[in-house]
Amino acid sequence: LYTFASAHHSWWENGAFQIEWQQAEAYLKQSPYPIILAGDFNQIAGTKGHDLILASELKLQDAYLAAEVLIGDATIEGPIAGWEEVAEALRIDYVFFTDAWVAKKYEVVFEGQREPLVSDHFGVAVELLLNKNA
């Protein structure tokens, strides 16, 4: 068995992200199983919100940082709803997991190049293997 959760969090600036993350973290701490947490976190990689998740007692890993094979990185390109002032490509959608998993591959999908664009956010596909040593 494992715990898989999907999330859509708020921005850091309005203070809602911190509250939402505390609630999600408290819920996930109850799980006795390996965890996979994915979704739109509205946090740019390497900023306070992203760092807060990585510093969690859950010891989550970012699939992008841990994967053996990387295909793509940004999950939004330029201005979208809520990110109207942003001109550059950013990574704000994530797959996090506990150490029971090994990330073999991270791929940005539905980005309008290899697959059709289906949203203002690109998708993320991750291949995870259960870690027999965990």
Short mmCIF file of N, CA and C in Angstrom, two decimals:
data_model
loop_
_atom_site.label_atom_id
_atom_site.label_comp_id
_atom_site.label_asym_id
_atom_site.label_seq_id
_atom_site.Cartn_x
_atom_site.Cartn_y
_atom_site.Cartn_z
N LEU A 1 0.83 -1.19 0.00
CA LEU A 1 0.00 0.00 0.00
C LEU A 1 0.87 1.26 0.00
N TYR A 2 0.31 2.34 -0.48
CA TYR A 2 0.98 3.63 -0.43
C TYR A 2 -0.07 4.72 -0.36
N THR A 3 0.36 5.92 0.02
CA THR A 3 -0.53 7.08 0.07
C THR A 3 -0.19 8.00 -1.09
N PHE A 4 -1.19 8.29 -1.91
CA PHE A 4 -1.03 9.24 -3.01
C PHE A 4 -1.98 10.39 -2.77
N ALA A 5 -1.48 11.62 -2.82
CA ALA A 5 -2.33 12.79 -2.61
C ALA A 5 -2.05 13.81 -3.71
N SER A 6 -3.09 14.51 -4.10
CA SER A 6 -3.00 15.59 -5.07
C SER A 6 -3.36 16.89 -4.37
N ALA A 7 -2.67 17.97 -4.73
CA ALA A 7 -2.90 19.24 -4.04
C ALA A 7 -2.92 20.40 -5.03
N HIS A 8 -3.64 21.45 -4.66
CA HIS A 8 -3.60 22.72 -5.39
C HIS A 8 -3.54 23.81 -4.32
N HIS A 9 -2.34 24.35 -4.11
CA HIS A 9 -2.10 25.30 -3.04
C HIS A 9 -2.13 26.75 -3.53
N SER A 10 -2.25 27.65 -2.57
CA SER A 10 -2.27 29.10 -2.81
C SER A 10 -0.86 29.66 -2.90
N TRP A 11 -0.77 30.97 -3.13
CA TRP A 11 0.52 31.65 -3.21
C TRP A 11 1.08 31.90 -1.82
N TRP A 12 2.39 32.10 -1.76
CA TRP A 12 3.10 32.38 -0.51
C TRP A 12 2.71 33.75 0.04
N GLU A 13 2.61 34.73 -0.84
CA GLU A 13 2.47 36.13 -0.44
C GLU A 13 1.24 36.41 0.41
N ASN A 14 0.14 35.71 0.19
CA ASN A 14 -1.07 36.01 0.97
C ASN A 14 -1.15 35.20 2.26
N GLY A 15 -0.15 34.39 2.55
CA GLY A 15 -0.10 33.63 3.80
C GLY A 15 -0.89 32.33 3.78
N ALA A 16 -1.68 32.12 2.76
CA ALA A 16 -2.53 30.92 2.71
C ALA A 16 -1.71 29.65 2.51
N PHE A 17 -0.62 29.74 1.74
CA PHE A 17 0.17 28.54 1.47
C PHE A 17 0.67 27.90 2.76
N GLN A 18 1.19 28.72 3.66
CA GLN A 18 1.75 28.18 4.89
C GLN A 18 0.69 27.41 5.68
N ILE A 19 -0.51 27.95 5.76
CA ILE A 19 -1.60 27.28 6.49
C ILE A 19 -1.99 26.00 5.77
N GLU A 20 -2.15 26.08 4.47
CA GLU A 20 -2.52 24.89 3.69
C GLU A 20 -1.47 23.80 3.81
N TRP A 21 -0.18 24.20 3.76
CA TRP A 21 0.88 23.21 3.87
C TRP A 21 0.87 22.56 5.26
N GLN A 22 0.67 23.33 6.31
CA GLN A 22 0.61 22.76 7.66
C GLN A 22 -0.50 21.72 7.76
N GLN A 23 -1.64 22.00 7.16
CA GLN A 23 -2.77 21.07 7.20
C GLN A 23 -2.46 19.81 6.39
N ALA A 24 -1.89 19.98 5.21
CA ALA A 24 -1.53 18.83 4.37
C ALA A 24 -0.47 17.98 5.05
N GLU A 25 0.53 18.64 5.62
CA GLU A 25 1.61 17.92 6.30
C GLU A 25 1.07 17.13 7.48
N ALA A 26 0.19 17.73 8.28
CA ALA A 26 -0.39 17.03 9.43
C ALA A 26 -1.16 15.80 8.98
N TYR A 27 -1.90 15.93 7.90
CA TYR A 27 -2.65 14.78 7.39
C TYR A 27 -1.70 13.68 6.92
N LEU A 28 -0.69 14.05 6.14
CA LEU A 28 0.23 13.07 5.58
C LEU A 28 1.08 12.39 6.65
N LYS A 29 1.37 13.08 7.74
CA LYS A 29 2.15 12.49 8.84
C LYS A 29 1.45 11.28 9.44
N GLN A 30 0.14 11.20 9.30
CA GLN A 30 -0.62 10.08 9.84
C GLN A 30 -0.45 8.80 9.02
N SER A 31 0.06 8.93 7.82
CA SER A 31 0.16 7.77 6.93
C SER A 31 1.31 6.86 7.33
N PRO A 32 1.04 5.56 7.48
CA PRO A 32 2.12 4.61 7.75
C PRO A 32 2.77 4.11 6.45
N TYR A 33 2.29 4.60 5.31
CA TYR A 33 2.72 4.10 4.02
C TYR A 33 3.62 5.09 3.29
N PRO A 34 4.36 4.61 2.28
CA PRO A 34 5.13 5.51 1.43
C PRO A 34 4.20 6.54 0.78
N ILE A 35 4.68 7.77 0.66
CA ILE A 35 3.85 8.88 0.19
C ILE A 35 4.32 9.39 -1.16
N ILE A 36 3.34 9.70 -2.01
CA ILE A 36 3.55 10.47 -3.23
C ILE A 36 2.58 11.64 -3.17
N LEU A 37 3.10 12.84 -3.30
CA LEU A 37 2.29 14.06 -3.24
C LEU A 37 2.56 14.87 -4.51
N ALA A 38 1.50 15.16 -5.25
CA ALA A 38 1.68 15.86 -6.53
C ALA A 38 0.66 16.97 -6.68
N GLY A 39 0.99 17.96 -7.51
CA GLY A 39 0.01 18.98 -7.81
C GLY A 39 0.62 20.33 -8.13
N ASP A 40 -0.28 21.32 -8.16
CA ASP A 40 0.07 22.72 -8.40
C ASP A 40 0.28 23.36 -7.03
N PHE A 41 1.52 23.64 -6.71
CA PHE A 41 1.84 24.21 -5.40
C PHE A 41 1.99 25.73 -5.45
N ASN A 42 1.96 26.32 -6.64
CA ASN A 42 2.09 27.77 -6.80
C ASN A 42 3.31 28.32 -6.08
N GLN A 43 4.37 27.55 -6.03
CA GLN A 43 5.63 27.95 -5.41
C GLN A 43 6.74 27.72 -6.43
N ILE A 44 7.52 28.74 -6.69
CA ILE A 44 8.62 28.62 -7.63
C ILE A 44 9.73 27.79 -6.98
N ALA A 45 10.31 26.89 -7.76
CA ALA A 45 11.39 26.05 -7.26
C ALA A 45 12.48 26.92 -6.63
N GLY A 46 12.93 26.51 -5.44
CA GLY A 46 14.00 27.23 -4.75
C GLY A 46 13.56 28.41 -3.92
N THR A 47 12.26 28.66 -3.82
CA THR A 47 11.77 29.77 -2.99
C THR A 47 11.26 29.23 -1.66
N LYS A 48 10.78 30.13 -0.80
CA LYS A 48 10.40 29.76 0.57
C LYS A 48 9.40 28.61 0.65
N GLY A 49 8.37 28.63 -0.19
CA GLY A 49 7.37 27.58 -0.14
C GLY A 49 7.92 26.22 -0.52
N HIS A 50 8.70 26.19 -1.58
CA HIS A 50 9.35 24.96 -2.03
C HIS A 50 10.29 24.46 -0.95
N ASP A 51 11.07 25.35 -0.38
CA ASP A 51 12.01 24.98 0.68
C ASP A 51 11.29 24.47 1.92
N LEU A 52 10.13 25.06 2.25
CA LEU A 52 9.35 24.61 3.40
C LEU A 52 8.93 23.15 3.23
N ILE A 53 8.51 22.78 2.04
CA ILE A 53 8.12 21.40 1.78
C ILE A 53 9.32 20.47 1.94
N LEU A 54 10.45 20.85 1.36
CA LEU A 54 11.64 20.00 1.44
C LEU A 54 12.19 19.89 2.86
N ALA A 55 11.92 20.88 3.71
CA ALA A 55 12.39 20.86 5.10
C ALA A 55 11.42 20.14 6.03
N SER A 56 10.32 19.67 5.51
CA SER A 56 9.29 19.01 6.30
C SER A 56 9.81 17.75 6.99
N GLU A 57 9.21 17.42 8.12
CA GLU A 57 9.51 16.16 8.82
C GLU A 57 9.19 14.95 7.96
N LEU A 58 8.39 15.13 6.93
CA LEU A 58 8.05 14.03 6.03
C LEU A 58 9.25 13.59 5.19
N LYS A 59 10.28 14.44 5.13
CA LYS A 59 11.49 14.17 4.35
C LYS A 59 11.16 13.88 2.89
N LEU A 60 10.34 14.75 2.32
CA LEU A 60 9.95 14.59 0.93
C LEU A 60 11.08 14.99 -0.01
N GLN A 61 11.15 14.31 -1.12
CA GLN A 61 12.10 14.64 -2.17
C GLN A 61 11.32 15.21 -3.36
N ASP A 62 11.92 16.12 -4.07
CA ASP A 62 11.37 16.69 -5.29
C ASP A 62 11.80 15.79 -6.44
N ALA A 63 10.84 15.22 -7.16
CA ALA A 63 11.17 14.28 -8.24
C ALA A 63 12.09 14.90 -9.29
N TYR A 64 11.93 16.18 -9.55
CA TYR A 64 12.79 16.85 -10.53
C TYR A 64 14.25 16.82 -10.07
N LEU A 65 14.48 17.06 -8.80
CA LEU A 65 15.84 17.10 -8.27
C LEU A 65 16.43 15.71 -8.09
N ALA A 66 15.57 14.70 -7.91
CA ALA A 66 16.04 13.36 -7.60
C ALA A 66 16.11 12.42 -8.80
N ALA A 67 15.44 12.75 -9.88
CA ALA A 67 15.32 11.81 -11.01
C ALA A 67 16.65 11.55 -11.71
N GLU A 68 16.81 10.32 -12.15
CA GLU A 68 17.99 9.93 -12.91
C GLU A 68 17.93 10.50 -14.33
N VAL A 69 16.73 10.60 -14.90
CA VAL A 69 16.53 11.12 -16.25
C VAL A 69 15.57 12.30 -16.18
N LEU A 70 15.97 13.43 -16.76
CA LEU A 70 15.13 14.63 -16.80
C LEU A 70 14.77 14.97 -18.25
N ILE A 71 13.48 15.20 -18.47
CA ILE A 71 13.02 15.67 -19.77
C ILE A 71 12.13 16.88 -19.51
N GLY A 72 12.65 18.06 -19.75
CA GLY A 72 11.92 19.29 -19.49
C GLY A 72 12.09 19.76 -18.06
N ASP A 73 11.58 20.97 -17.79
CA ASP A 73 11.64 21.49 -16.42
C ASP A 73 10.46 22.39 -16.09
N ALA A 74 10.26 23.46 -16.82
CA ALA A 74 9.20 24.42 -16.49
C ALA A 74 7.82 23.79 -16.68
N THR A 75 6.88 24.18 -15.82
CA THR A 75 5.50 23.68 -15.94
C THR A 75 4.53 24.79 -16.34
N ILE A 76 5.01 26.03 -16.37
CA ILE A 76 4.25 27.13 -16.97
C ILE A 76 5.24 27.95 -17.80
N GLU A 77 4.71 28.56 -18.86
CA GLU A 77 5.54 29.44 -19.69
C GLU A 77 4.86 30.78 -19.80
N GLY A 78 5.50 31.79 -19.26
CA GLY A 78 4.96 33.14 -19.38
C GLY A 78 3.70 33.36 -18.59
N PRO A 79 3.03 34.46 -18.85
CA PRO A 79 1.86 34.84 -18.05
C PRO A 79 0.70 33.85 -18.19
N ILE A 80 0.14 33.45 -17.05
CA ILE A 80 -1.09 32.66 -16.99
C ILE A 80 -1.92 33.24 -15.85
N ALA A 81 -3.13 32.79 -15.68
CA ALA A 81 -4.00 33.28 -14.60
C ALA A 81 -3.29 33.14 -13.26
N GLY A 82 -3.21 34.24 -12.53
CA GLY A 82 -2.54 34.25 -11.24
C GLY A 82 -1.06 34.58 -11.33
N TRP A 83 -0.50 34.44 -12.50
CA TRP A 83 0.92 34.71 -12.74
C TRP A 83 1.05 35.68 -13.91
N GLU A 84 0.19 36.70 -13.94
CA GLU A 84 0.14 37.64 -15.05
C GLU A 84 1.41 38.46 -15.22
N GLU A 85 2.14 38.67 -14.15
CA GLU A 85 3.35 39.50 -14.19
C GLU A 85 4.60 38.70 -14.56
N VAL A 86 4.45 37.41 -14.79
CA VAL A 86 5.60 36.54 -15.03
C VAL A 86 5.82 36.38 -16.53
N ALA A 87 7.04 36.65 -16.97
CA ALA A 87 7.36 36.50 -18.39
C ALA A 87 8.15 35.22 -18.66
N GLU A 88 8.84 34.71 -17.64
CA GLU A 88 9.72 33.56 -17.86
C GLU A 88 9.00 32.24 -17.55
N ALA A 89 9.61 31.16 -18.00
CA ALA A 89 9.10 29.82 -17.71
C ALA A 89 9.48 29.45 -16.28
N LEU A 90 8.53 28.84 -15.55
CA LEU A 90 8.75 28.49 -14.14
C LEU A 90 8.30 27.06 -13.85
N ARG A 91 8.85 26.50 -12.81
CA ARG A 91 8.42 25.19 -12.32
C ARG A 91 7.63 25.42 -11.03
N ILE A 92 6.29 25.24 -11.10
CA ILE A 92 5.43 25.43 -9.93
C ILE A 92 4.56 24.21 -9.65
N ASP A 93 4.66 23.19 -10.50
CA ASP A 93 3.92 21.94 -10.32
C ASP A 93 4.94 20.85 -9.99
N TYR A 94 4.61 20.02 -9.02
CA TYR A 94 5.61 19.10 -8.48
C TYR A 94 5.06 17.71 -8.22
N VAL A 95 6.00 16.77 -8.14
CA VAL A 95 5.75 15.46 -7.56
C VAL A 95 6.79 15.29 -6.47
N PHE A 96 6.32 15.14 -5.24
CA PHE A 96 7.19 14.90 -4.09
C PHE A 96 6.95 13.47 -3.62
N PHE A 97 7.96 12.88 -2.99
CA PHE A 97 7.81 11.50 -2.51
C PHE A 97 8.75 11.24 -1.34
N THR A 98 8.40 10.23 -0.54
CA THR A 98 9.24 9.84 0.59
C THR A 98 10.33 8.88 0.11
N ASP A 99 11.26 8.55 1.01
CA ASP A 99 12.43 7.77 0.61
C ASP A 99 12.14 6.30 0.31
N ALA A 100 10.89 5.90 0.37
CA ALA A 100 10.53 4.54 -0.03
C ALA A 100 10.56 4.39 -1.56
N TRP A 101 10.75 5.51 -2.24
CA TRP A 101 10.74 5.52 -3.70
C TRP A 101 12.08 6.00 -4.24
N VAL A 102 12.39 5.59 -5.46
CA VAL A 102 13.54 6.09 -6.22
C VAL A 102 12.97 6.68 -7.51
N ALA A 103 13.34 7.91 -7.82
CA ALA A 103 12.85 8.56 -9.04
C ALA A 103 13.74 8.17 -10.21
N LYS A 104 13.16 7.44 -11.13
CA LYS A 104 13.90 7.01 -12.31
C LYS A 104 13.83 8.06 -13.42
N LYS A 105 12.63 8.65 -13.60
CA LYS A 105 12.45 9.58 -14.71
C LYS A 105 11.46 10.67 -14.33
N TYR A 106 11.76 11.90 -14.75
CA TYR A 106 10.88 13.05 -14.59
C TYR A 106 10.69 13.62 -15.99
N GLU A 107 9.43 13.82 -16.38
CA GLU A 107 9.18 14.35 -17.71
C GLU A 107 8.03 15.35 -17.69
N VAL A 108 8.24 16.51 -18.30
CA VAL A 108 7.17 17.48 -18.50
C VAL A 108 6.40 17.02 -19.74
N VAL A 109 5.07 16.89 -19.59
CA VAL A 109 4.22 16.38 -20.67
C VAL A 109 3.09 17.37 -20.96
N PHE A 110 2.42 17.17 -22.06
CA PHE A 110 1.33 18.04 -22.50
C PHE A 110 1.78 19.51 -22.53
N GLU A 111 2.98 19.70 -23.10
CA GLU A 111 3.59 21.02 -23.13
C GLU A 111 3.48 21.70 -24.48
N GLY A 112 2.72 21.08 -25.41
CA GLY A 112 2.50 21.69 -26.71
C GLY A 112 3.56 21.39 -27.74
N GLN A 113 4.56 20.60 -27.39
CA GLN A 113 5.62 20.23 -28.34
C GLN A 113 5.47 18.75 -28.72
N ARG A 114 5.77 17.87 -27.79
CA ARG A 114 5.67 16.42 -28.04
C ARG A 114 4.23 15.93 -27.92
N GLU A 115 3.47 16.55 -27.02
CA GLU A 115 2.05 16.22 -26.85
C GLU A 115 1.26 17.52 -26.93
N PRO A 116 -0.04 17.41 -27.17
CA PRO A 116 -0.85 18.64 -27.24
C PRO A 116 -0.91 19.35 -25.89
N LEU A 117 -1.05 20.65 -25.95
CA LEU A 117 -1.24 21.47 -24.76
C LEU A 117 -2.68 21.27 -24.29
N VAL A 118 -2.87 20.92 -23.02
CA VAL A 118 -4.22 20.66 -22.52
C VAL A 118 -4.63 21.61 -21.39
N SER A 119 -3.70 22.45 -20.94
CA SER A 119 -3.98 23.35 -19.82
C SER A 119 -2.99 24.51 -19.88
N ASP A 120 -3.20 25.51 -19.03
CA ASP A 120 -2.20 26.58 -18.92
C ASP A 120 -0.98 26.10 -18.13
N HIS A 121 -1.11 24.97 -17.44
CA HIS A 121 0.03 24.30 -16.80
C HIS A 121 0.37 23.07 -17.62
N PHE A 122 1.65 22.76 -17.72
CA PHE A 122 2.06 21.51 -18.35
C PHE A 122 1.91 20.40 -17.33
N GLY A 123 1.84 19.17 -17.79
CA GLY A 123 1.76 18.03 -16.90
C GLY A 123 3.15 17.56 -16.50
N VAL A 124 3.20 16.74 -15.46
CA VAL A 124 4.44 16.12 -15.02
C VAL A 124 4.19 14.62 -14.90
N ALA A 125 5.03 13.83 -15.57
CA ALA A 125 4.97 12.38 -15.46
C ALA A 125 6.26 11.91 -14.80
N VAL A 126 6.13 11.09 -13.79
CA VAL A 126 7.29 10.62 -13.04
C VAL A 126 7.24 9.10 -12.94
N GLU A 127 8.38 8.47 -13.20
CA GLU A 127 8.50 7.04 -12.98
C GLU A 127 9.21 6.83 -11.65
N LEU A 128 8.51 6.18 -10.72
CA LEU A 128 9.06 5.90 -9.40
C LEU A 128 9.16 4.39 -9.21
N LEU A 129 10.21 3.97 -8.57
CA LEU A 129 10.44 2.56 -8.27
C LEU A 129 10.50 2.42 -6.76
N LEU A 130 9.81 1.40 -6.23
CA LEU A 130 9.90 1.18 -4.79
C LEU A 130 11.34 0.86 -4.41
N ASN A 131 11.85 1.53 -3.40
CA ASN A 131 13.21 1.36 -2.92
C ASN A 131 13.25 0.17 -1.97
N LYS A 132 13.86 -0.90 -2.37
CA LYS A 132 13.89 -2.11 -1.54
C LYS A 132 14.74 -1.93 -0.29
N ASN A 133 15.57 -0.89 -0.26
CA ASN A 133 16.43 -0.64 0.90
C ASN A 133 15.80 0.26 1.94
N ALA A 134 14.62 0.81 1.64
CA ALA A 134 13.98 1.75 2.57
C ALA A 134 13.18 1.02 3.64
#
